[in-house]
CSV table of C-alpha atoms in Angstrom, one decimal:
chain,number,residue,atom,x,y,z
A,25,UNK,CA,18.7,13.8,25.0
A,26,UNK,CA,16.1,15.9,23.6
A,27,UNK,CA,17.7,18.0,20.9
A,28,UNK,CA,14.6,19.9,19.9
A,29,UNK,CA,12.2,21.0,22.7
A,30,UNK,CA,8.8,22.6,22.7
A,31,UNK,CA,8.3,23.5,26.4
A,32,UNK,CA,4.6,24.4,26.2
A,33,UNK,CA,2.4,21.3,25.7
A,34,UNK,CA,-0.6,23.6,25.1
A,35,UNK,CA,-1.7,27.0,24.1
A,36,UNK,CA,-5.2,28.7,24.0
A,37,UNK,CA,-5.8,31.8,22.0
A,38,UNK,CA,-8.8,33.9,21.1
A,39,UNK,CA,-9.8,34.1,17.5
A,40,UNK,CA,-8.3,37.1,15.7
A,41,UNK,CA,-5.4,37.4,18.1
A,42,UNK,CA,-1.7,36.3,17.5
A,43,UNK,CA,-0.5,32.8,18.3
A,44,UNK,CA,3.1,32.3,19.2
A,45,UNK,CA,4.6,28.9,19.5
A,46,UNK,CA,8.1,28.4,20.6
A,47,UNK,CA,10.8,25.9,20.0
A,48,UNK,CA,14.4,25.6,21.4
A,49,UNK,CA,17.2,23.4,20.0
A,50,UNK,CA,20.6,22.3,21.4
A,51,UNK,CA,22.5,21.1,18.4
A,52,UNK,CA,24.4,23.9,16.6
A,53,UNK,CA,24.8,21.7,13.6
A,54,UNK,CA,21.1,22.1,12.7
A,55,UNK,CA,20.8,24.5,9.7
A,56,UNK,CA,17.3,23.9,8.4
A,57,UNK,CA,14.0,24.2,10.5
A,58,UNK,CA,10.5,23.4,9.7
A,59,UNK,CA,7.0,23.7,11.2
A,60,UNK,CA,4.3,21.0,10.8
A,61,UNK,CA,0.8,21.1,11.7
A,62,UNK,CA,-1.0,17.8,12.7
A,63,UNK,CA,-4.7,17.0,13.1
A,64,UNK,CA,-5.8,13.8,14.9
A,65,UNK,CA,-5.6,10.6,12.7
A,66,UNK,CA,-3.8,12.5,10.0
A,67,UNK,CA,0.0,12.9,9.0
A,68,UNK,CA,1.9,16.1,9.8
A,69,UNK,CA,1.2,18.9,7.2
A,70,UNK,CA,4.1,21.1,6.2
A,71,UNK,CA,3.5,24.8,7.1
A,72,UNK,CA,6.6,26.8,6.7
A,73,UNK,CA,10.5,26.5,6.8
A,74,UNK,CA,13.5,28.6,7.4
A,75,UNK,CA,17.3,28.1,6.6
A,76,UNK,CA,19.9,29.1,9.1
A,77,UNK,CA,21.1,31.9,6.7
A,78,UNK,CA,17.8,33.8,7.4
A,79,UNK,CA,16.2,35.1,10.5
A,80,UNK,CA,12.7,35.4,9.2
A,81,UNK,CA,10.3,33.8,6.6
A,82,UNK,CA,6.8,34.7,6.0
A,83,UNK,CA,4.0,32.9,4.3
A,84,UNK,CA,0.6,34.5,4.5
A,85,UNK,CA,-0.5,34.5,8.1
A,86,UNK,CA,2.5,32.4,9.3
A,87,UNK,CA,5.9,33.8,10.1
A,88,UNK,CA,8.8,31.9,11.4
A,89,UNK,CA,11.6,33.7,13.4
A,90,UNK,CA,15.1,32.2,14.0
A,91,UNK,CA,17.4,33.4,16.6
A,92,UNK,CA,20.6,31.3,16.0
A,93,UNK,CA,22.6,32.8,19.0
A,94,UNK,CA,19.7,31.7,21.5
A,95,UNK,CA,18.9,28.5,19.5
A,96,UNK,CA,15.4,29.5,19.4
A,97,UNK,CA,12.7,29.7,16.8
A,98,UNK,CA,9.1,30.7,16.9
A,99,UNK,CA,6.0,30.4,14.7
A,100,UNK,CA,3.6,33.4,14.6
A,101,UNK,CA,0.1,33.1,13.4
A,102,UNK,CA,-1.7,36.3,12.8
A,103,UNK,CA,-4.7,36.4,12.9
A,104,UNK,CA,-5.5,33.1,14.4
A,105,UNK,CA,-8.6,31.2,13.2
A,106,UNK,CA,-10.5,28.4,14.8
A,107,UNK,CA,-9.3,26.1,12.0
A,108,UNK,CA,-5.8,26.5,13.2
A,109,UNK,CA,-6.5,24.4,16.2
A,110,UNK,CA,-4.2,21.4,15.9
A,111,UNK,CA,-0.9,20.1,17.3
A,112,UNK,CA,2.2,22.1,16.0
A,113,UNK,CA,5.5,20.4,15.8
A,114,UNK,CA,8.8,22.1,15.0
A,115,UNK,CA,11.6,20.0,13.4
A,116,UNK,CA,15.2,20.5,12.6
A,117,UNK,CA,17.8,18.8,10.3
A,118,UNK,CA,21.6,19.1,10.1
A,119,UNK,CA,21.3,19.4,6.3
A,120,UNK,CA,18.3,20.2,4.1
A,121,UNK,CA,16.7,16.9,3.2
A,122,UNK,CA,18.3,15.0,6.0
A,123,UNK,CA,16.4,13.4,8.8
A,124,UNK,CA,14.2,15.4,10.9
A,125,UNK,CA,14.5,15.7,14.6
A,126,UNK,CA,11.0,16.7,16.2
A,127,UNK,CA,9.9,18.5,19.2
A,128,UNK,CA,7.1,17.2,21.3
A,129,UNK,CA,4.5,19.2,20.0
A,130,UNK,CA,2.3,22.1,21.2
A,131,UNK,CA,-1.5,21.8,21.1
A,132,UNK,CA,-3.0,25.0,19.9
A,133,UNK,CA,-6.7,25.8,20.6
A,134,UNK,CA,-8.2,28.8,19.0
A,135,UNK,CA,-11.4,29.8,20.5
A,136,UNK,CA,-14.2,31.7,18.6
B,26,UNK,CA,-1.3,15.2,-7.9
B,27,UNK,CA,-1.7,12.6,-5.3
B,28,UNK,CA,0.2,13.1,-2.0
B,29,UNK,CA,2.2,10.4,-0.1
B,30,UNK,CA,-0.1,7.2,0.3
B,31,UNK,CA,0.4,4.6,2.9
B,32,UNK,CA,-1.3,1.3,3.5
B,33,UNK,CA,-2.9,-0.2,5.3
B,34,UNK,CA,-4.6,2.6,7.3
B,35,UNK,CA,-4.9,0.6,10.5
B,36,UNK,CA,-3.4,-2.8,11.6
B,37,UNK,CA,-3.8,-5.1,14.6
B,38,UNK,CA,-1.2,-7.7,15.3
B,39,UNK,CA,-0.2,-9.8,18.3
B,40,UNK,CA,3.2,-9.9,20.1
B,41,UNK,CA,5.7,-11.9,18.1
B,42,UNK,CA,4.2,-11.6,14.8
B,43,UNK,CA,5.8,-9.7,11.7
B,44,UNK,CA,4.3,-6.6,9.9
B,45,UNK,CA,4.9,-5.0,6.6
B,46,UNK,CA,3.8,-1.3,6.1
B,47,UNK,CA,3.8,0.2,2.5
B,48,UNK,CA,4.3,3.7,1.2
B,49,UNK,CA,4.2,5.3,-2.2
B,50,UNK,CA,5.9,8.7,-2.4
B,51,UNK,CA,4.7,11.8,-4.3
B,52,UNK,CA,5.3,11.4,-8.0
B,53,UNK,CA,8.8,12.4,-8.9
B,54,UNK,CA,10.1,12.1,-5.3
B,55,UNK,CA,13.1,9.7,-5.0
B,56,UNK,CA,13.6,9.8,-1.4
B,57,UNK,CA,11.5,8.2,1.4
B,58,UNK,CA,11.8,8.4,5.1
B,59,UNK,CA,10.0,6.5,7.8
B,60,UNK,CA,9.1,7.7,11.3
B,61,UNK,CA,7.5,6.3,14.4
B,62,UNK,CA,5.1,8.5,16.5
B,63,UNK,CA,3.9,7.3,19.8
B,64,UNK,CA,1.3,9.2,21.6
B,65,UNK,CA,2.2,12.4,23.2
B,66,UNK,CA,5.6,12.6,21.3
B,67,UNK,CA,6.9,14.0,18.2
B,68,UNK,CA,7.7,11.5,15.3
B,69,UNK,CA,11.1,9.6,15.7
B,70,UNK,CA,13.3,8.9,12.6
B,71,UNK,CA,13.6,5.2,11.8
B,72,UNK,CA,15.0,5.1,8.1
B,73,UNK,CA,15.9,7.2,5.1
B,74,UNK,CA,16.2,5.8,1.6
B,75,UNK,CA,17.3,7.7,-1.6
B,76,UNK,CA,17.5,6.1,-5.0
B,77,UNK,CA,17.1,2.6,-3.3
B,78,UNK,CA,19.9,3.1,-1.1
B,79,UNK,CA,19.8,3.5,2.7
B,80,UNK,CA,21.0,7.0,3.6
B,81,UNK,CA,20.2,7.0,7.3
B,82,UNK,CA,19.1,4.8,10.1
B,83,UNK,CA,17.7,5.9,13.5
B,84,UNK,CA,18.2,4.4,16.9
B,85,UNK,CA,15.9,1.4,16.4
B,86,UNK,CA,16.6,-2.4,16.9
B,87,UNK,CA,17.4,-4.6,14.1
B,88,UNK,CA,13.9,-6.0,14.3
B,89,UNK,CA,13.1,-2.9,12.0
B,90,UNK,CA,14.2,-3.1,8.4
B,91,UNK,CA,13.1,-1.3,5.2
B,92,UNK,CA,13.7,-1.3,1.5
B,93,UNK,CA,13.0,1.0,-1.6
B,94,UNK,CA,11.9,-0.4,-4.8
B,95,UNK,CA,12.8,0.9,-8.4
B,96,UNK,CA,9.5,2.8,-8.5
B,97,UNK,CA,10.5,4.6,-5.3
B,98,UNK,CA,7.9,3.0,-3.2
B,99,UNK,CA,9.1,1.7,0.1
B,100,UNK,CA,8.3,-1.0,2.7
B,101,UNK,CA,8.9,-1.0,6.4
B,102,UNK,CA,9.2,-4.4,8.1
B,103,UNK,CA,9.1,-5.1,11.8
B,104,UNK,CA,9.7,-8.5,13.1
B,105,UNK,CA,9.0,-10.0,16.5
B,106,UNK,CA,6.5,-7.3,17.5
B,107,UNK,CA,6.5,-6.0,20.9
B,108,UNK,CA,3.7,-4.1,22.8
B,109,UNK,CA,5.9,-1.0,22.6
B,110,UNK,CA,5.9,-1.1,18.9
B,111,UNK,CA,2.3,0.2,18.9
B,112,UNK,CA,2.5,3.6,17.2
B,113,UNK,CA,1.5,5.7,14.3
B,114,UNK,CA,4.1,4.9,11.5
B,115,UNK,CA,4.6,7.8,9.1
B,116,UNK,CA,6.2,7.9,5.8
B,117,UNK,CA,7.6,11.1,4.2
B,118,UNK,CA,8.9,11.7,0.7
B,119,UNK,CA,11.0,14.5,-0.7
B,120,UNK,CA,12.5,15.6,-4.1
B,121,UNK,CA,16.2,16.3,-3.8
B,122,UNK,CA,16.9,18.5,-0.8
B,123,UNK,CA,13.4,19.9,-0.6
B,124,UNK,CA,10.9,19.8,2.3
B,125,UNK,CA,9.6,16.3,3.5
B,126,UNK,CA,6.0,15.7,3.0
B,127,UNK,CA,4.2,13.2,5.1
B,128,UNK,CA,1.5,10.6,4.3
B,129,UNK,CA,-1.5,10.0,6.7
B,130,UNK,CA,0.3,7.1,8.6
B,131,UNK,CA,-0.5,3.6,9.5
B,132,UNK,CA,-1.8,3.0,12.9
B,133,UNK,CA,-0.3,-0.2,14.4
B,134,UNK,CA,-1.7,-1.9,17.5
B,135,UNK,CA,0.2,-4.6,19.1
B,136,UNK,CA,-1.9,-6.9,21.5
């Protein structure tokens, strides 16, 4: 049973435009959510996180939105840059610092 | 400060062999977790250790074991390797309840 789902395997965006990556979850016990970025042959790099007590968190070009009633979160990247091209994973945990449950990833391609 | 380090970078083994993977957490981090990532999927949780005690175990067979040392470094051991154990093995460390930070991984190939 896939508790965290990223239904779009890939996304292509023009440089300067907004990238929106989506993630859905089924476990209502999840209370902490994270986004990681991964280049080939490297480990995941932490981007941004959000606690279930918030519905938005911003860090520079990256904003994460959480809709608890819909069990949905999204990552917005504005403006998108070619260096943002990578695989993005959303992850969730039932307590901050607990084991992470990952989605399958979305490969973002930002074209110049 | 150095990030999470893992060794070796790559490893090739044959079926039935045993493998030991090593991880050094970020300085000051007392918790280490191990994940397995197969191609096309997200990382899957294997173990979590905090202060040398196992705090969580994922749905992996008993062939997988781990331990954490007094200096908070960790080893992941896999016995009786199968072809399906071929994957990228990731180690993550965290301080307290903070975010988990990942190392570069060890790419294991089982022939």
